[in-house]
Amino acid sequence: MSIYESGEDYLETILLLHRKTGYVRSVDIADQLGYSKPSISRAMGILKNDGYITVERGGQIMLTADGKAKAEEVYGRHVMLYEFLNKILGVSEENAERDACRIEHILSEETCSKLKAFIDKS
């Protein structure tokens, strides 16, 4: 099942909010990302239909096993890229964060694997 960049961003946000607060609702995602509630509602519908999330009573959003796996994959790429850009290349924290967020969606598995091996050696 293919997922778009925006879907990956939503899953990553749900994962991080859940780790931080233990409870995620659409309004929390809207506040975190600065998107409108209707945009979040539409996106949550798509993620739910695709099997990445469930919406519990009271509006709590939960990642399914597939959703959690995808969110952790995306977040793992993000952290790795941030560390590479900031710690190894010396890119400022702000730029490393912004760039990692963009690059995480387009990195191939091969490049990701090679970059991880390079970082592990450093």
PDB file of C-alpha atoms in Angstrom:
ATOM      1  CA  MET A   1       0.000   0.000   0.000  1.00  0.00           C
ATOM      2  CA  SER A   2       1.501   3.325  -1.091  1.00  0.00           C
ATOM      3  CA  ILE A   3       1.300   6.375   1.132  1.00  0.00           C
ATOM      4  CA  TYR A   4       1.923   9.980   0.218  1.00  0.00           C
ATOM      5  CA  GLU A   5       4.345  12.343   1.940  1.00  0.00           C
ATOM      6  CA  SER A   6       1.526  14.099   3.774  1.00  0.00           C
ATOM      7  CA  GLY A   7       0.246  10.766   5.070  1.00  0.00           C
ATOM      8  CA  GLU A   8       3.712   9.953   6.369  1.00  0.00           C
ATOM      9  CA  ASP A   9       3.814  13.326   8.121  1.00  0.00           C
ATOM     10  CA  TYR A  10       0.472  12.639   9.798  1.00  0.00           C
ATOM     11  CA  LEU A  11       1.557   9.181  10.954  1.00  0.00           C
ATOM     12  CA  GLU A  12       4.838  10.537  12.304  1.00  0.00           C
ATOM     13  CA  THR A  13       2.957  13.303  14.139  1.00  0.00           C
ATOM     14  CA  ILE A  14       0.503  10.806  15.647  1.00  0.00           C
ATOM     15  CA  LEU A  15       3.403   8.632  16.813  1.00  0.00           C
ATOM     16  CA  LEU A  16       5.237  11.539  18.450  1.00  0.00           C
ATOM     17  CA  LEU A  17       2.111  13.002  20.058  1.00  0.00           C
ATOM     18  CA  HIS A  18       1.179   9.588  21.430  1.00  0.00           C
ATOM     19  CA  ARG A  19       4.673   9.150  22.875  1.00  0.00           C
ATOM     20  CA  LYS A  20       4.441  12.591  24.461  1.00  0.00           C
ATOM     21  CA  THR A  21       0.890  12.586  25.824  1.00  0.00           C
ATOM     22  CA  GLY A  22      -0.462   9.051  25.424  1.00  0.00           C
ATOM     23  CA  TYR A  23      -3.618  10.395  23.800  1.00  0.00           C
ATOM     24  CA  VAL A  24      -4.106  11.857  20.297  1.00  0.00           C
ATOM     25  CA  ARG A  25      -7.148  13.566  18.805  1.00  0.00           C
ATOM     26  CA  SER A  26      -7.632  15.372  15.496  1.00  0.00           C
ATOM     27  CA  VAL A  27      -7.438  18.735  17.248  1.00  0.00           C
ATOM     28  CA  ASP A  28      -4.022  17.785  18.673  1.00  0.00           C
ATOM     29  CA  ILE A  29      -2.740  17.006  15.186  1.00  0.00           C
ATOM     30  CA  ALA A  30      -4.206  20.250  13.826  1.00  0.00           C
ATOM     31  CA  ASP A  31      -2.511  22.223  16.612  1.00  0.00           C
ATOM     32  CA  GLN A  32       0.828  20.468  16.083  1.00  0.00           C
ATOM     33  CA  LEU A  33       0.921  20.864  12.305  1.00  0.00           C
ATOM     34  CA  GLY A  34      -0.966  24.143  11.985  1.00  0.00           C
ATOM     35  CA  TYR A  35      -3.552  22.670   9.600  1.00  0.00           C
ATOM     36  CA  SER A  36      -7.289  23.249   9.604  1.00  0.00           C
ATOM     37  CA  LYS A  37      -9.575  20.782  11.353  1.00  0.00           C
ATOM     38  CA  PRO A  38     -11.365  19.887   8.077  1.00  0.00           C
ATOM     39  CA  SER A  39      -7.999  19.056   6.464  1.00  0.00           C
ATOM     40  CA  ILE A  40      -7.091  16.820   9.395  1.00  0.00           C
ATOM     41  CA  SER A  41     -10.500  15.156   9.319  1.00  0.00           C
ATOM     42  CA  ARG A  42     -10.139  14.332   5.620  1.00  0.00           C
ATOM     43  CA  ALA A  43      -6.619  12.984   6.119  1.00  0.00           C
ATOM     44  CA  MET A  44      -7.684  10.856   9.083  1.00  0.00           C
ATOM     45  CA  GLY A  45     -10.466   9.381   6.951  1.00  0.00           C
ATOM     46  CA  ILE A  46      -7.964   8.379   4.293  1.00  0.00           C
ATOM     47  CA  LEU A  47      -5.529   6.901   6.843  1.00  0.00           C
ATOM     48  CA  LYS A  48      -8.382   5.008   8.484  1.00  0.00           C
ATOM     49  CA  ASN A  49      -9.617   3.623   5.152  1.00  0.00           C
ATOM     50  CA  ASP A  50      -6.064   2.579   4.290  1.00  0.00           C
ATOM     51  CA  GLY A  51      -5.723   0.706   7.586  1.00  0.00           C
ATOM     52  CA  TYR A  52      -3.089   2.917   9.229  1.00  0.00           C
ATOM     53  CA  ILE A  53      -5.218   4.262  12.089  1.00  0.00           C
ATOM     54  CA  THR A  54      -8.362   3.594  14.068  1.00  0.00           C
ATOM     55  CA  VAL A  55     -10.549   6.221  15.683  1.00  0.00           C
ATOM     56  CA  GLU A  56     -11.807   5.139  19.076  1.00  0.00           C
ATOM     57  CA  ARG A  57     -14.778   6.369  21.078  1.00  0.00           C
ATOM     58  CA  GLY A  58     -14.194   9.916  22.152  1.00  0.00           C
ATOM     59  CA  GLY A  59     -12.118  10.617  19.049  1.00  0.00           C
ATOM     60  CA  GLN A  60      -8.846   9.085  20.200  1.00  0.00           C
ATOM     61  CA  ILE A  61      -6.665   8.229  17.211  1.00  0.00           C
ATOM     62  CA  MET A  62      -4.627   5.050  17.456  1.00  0.00           C
ATOM     63  CA  LEU A  63      -2.031   3.690  15.048  1.00  0.00           C
ATOM     64  CA  THR A  64      -2.652   0.183  13.765  1.00  0.00           C
ATOM     65  CA  ALA A  65       0.304  -2.208  13.558  1.00  0.00           C
ATOM     66  CA  ASP A  66       0.875  -1.124   9.941  1.00  0.00           C
ATOM     67  CA  GLY A  67       0.490   2.529  10.890  1.00  0.00           C
ATOM     68  CA  LYS A  68       2.933   2.256  13.757  1.00  0.00           C
ATOM     69  CA  ALA A  69       5.481   0.431  11.611  1.00  0.00           C
ATOM     70  CA  LYS A  70       5.259   3.092   8.894  1.00  0.00           C
ATOM     71  CA  ALA A  71       5.411   5.949  11.423  1.00  0.00           C
ATOM     72  CA  GLU A  72       8.469   4.462  13.124  1.00  0.00           C
ATOM     73  CA  GLU A  73      10.152   3.925   9.756  1.00  0.00           C
ATOM     74  CA  VAL A  74       9.608   7.552   8.752  1.00  0.00           C
ATOM     75  CA  TYR A  75      10.655   8.880  12.152  1.00  0.00           C
ATOM     76  CA  GLY A  76      13.756   6.678  12.118  1.00  0.00           C
ATOM     77  CA  ARG A  77      14.787   8.151   8.772  1.00  0.00           C
ATOM     78  CA  HIS A  78      14.115  11.622  10.137  1.00  0.00           C
ATOM     79  CA  VAL A  79      16.314  11.108  13.209  1.00  0.00           C
ATOM     80  CA  MET A  80      19.103   9.556  11.157  1.00  0.00           C
ATOM     81  CA  LEU A  81      19.062  12.413   8.639  1.00  0.00           C
ATOM     82  CA  TYR A  82      18.947  15.041  11.360  1.00  0.00           C
ATOM     83  CA  GLU A  83      21.937  13.465  13.123  1.00  0.00           C
ATOM     84  CA  PHE A  84      23.896  13.252   9.873  1.00  0.00           C
ATOM     85  CA  LEU A  85      23.164  16.824   8.855  1.00  0.00           C
ATOM     86  CA  ASN A  86      23.688  18.355  12.285  1.00  0.00           C
ATOM     87  CA  LYS A  87      26.352  16.242  13.953  1.00  0.00           C
ATOM     88  CA  ILE A  88      28.452  15.142  10.983  1.00  0.00           C
ATOM     89  CA  LEU A  89      28.025  17.970   8.473  1.00  0.00           C
ATOM     90  CA  GLY A  90      27.575  20.746  11.032  1.00  0.00           C
ATOM     91  CA  VAL A  91      24.294  22.064   9.621  1.00  0.00           C
ATOM     92  CA  SER A  92      22.433  24.274  12.110  1.00  0.00           C
ATOM     93  CA  GLU A  93      19.763  22.569  14.223  1.00  0.00           C
ATOM     94  CA  GLU A  94      16.981  24.559  12.542  1.00  0.00           C
ATOM     95  CA  ASN A  95      18.103  23.736   8.998  1.00  0.00           C
ATOM     96  CA  ALA A  96      18.937  20.128   9.854  1.00  0.00           C
ATOM     97  CA  GLU A  97      15.424  19.672  11.278  1.00  0.00           C
ATOM     98  CA  ARG A  98      13.722  21.288   8.289  1.00  0.00           C
ATOM     99  CA  ASP A  99      15.848  19.449   5.716  1.00  0.00           C
ATOM    100  CA  ALA A 100      15.498  16.075   7.455  1.00  0.00           C
ATOM    101  CA  CYS A 101      11.719  16.512   7.401  1.00  0.00           C
ATOM    102  CA  ARG A 102      11.792  17.018   3.649  1.00  0.00           C
ATOM    103  CA  ILE A 103      14.380  14.413   2.712  1.00  0.00           C
ATOM    104  CA  GLU A 104      12.896  11.609   4.860  1.00  0.00           C
ATOM    105  CA  HIS A 105      10.118  11.087   2.311  1.00  0.00           C
ATOM    106  CA  ILE A 106      12.244  10.635  -0.797  1.00  0.00           C
ATOM    107  CA  LEU A 107      15.209   8.632   0.470  1.00  0.00           C
ATOM    108  CA  SER A 108      15.532   5.216  -1.170  1.00  0.00           C
ATOM    109  CA  GLU A 109      16.064   2.119   0.957  1.00  0.00           C
ATOM    110  CA  GLU A 110      19.532   1.682  -0.551  1.00  0.00           C
ATOM    111  CA  THR A 111      20.595   5.239   0.256  1.00  0.00           C
ATOM    112  CA  CYS A 112      19.084   4.971   3.728  1.00  0.00           C
ATOM    113  CA  SER A 113      20.996   1.766   4.388  1.00  0.00           C
ATOM    114  CA  LYS A 114      24.311   3.191   3.121  1.00  0.00           C
ATOM    115  CA  LEU A 115      23.838   6.408   5.090  1.00  0.00           C
ATOM    116  CA  LYS A 116      23.094   4.455   8.259  1.00  0.00           C
ATOM    117  CA  ALA A 117      26.236   2.345   7.753  1.00  0.00           C
ATOM    118  CA  PHE A 118      28.280   5.521   7.229  1.00  0.00           C
ATOM    119  CA  ILE A 119      26.895   7.116  10.394  1.00  0.00           C
ATOM    120  CA  ASP A 120      27.527   3.958  12.405  1.00  0.00           C
ATOM    121  CA  LYS A 121      31.194   4.044  11.355  1.00  0.00           C
ATOM    122  CA  SER A 122      31.588   7.704  12.320  1.00  0.00           C
TER     123      SER A 122
END
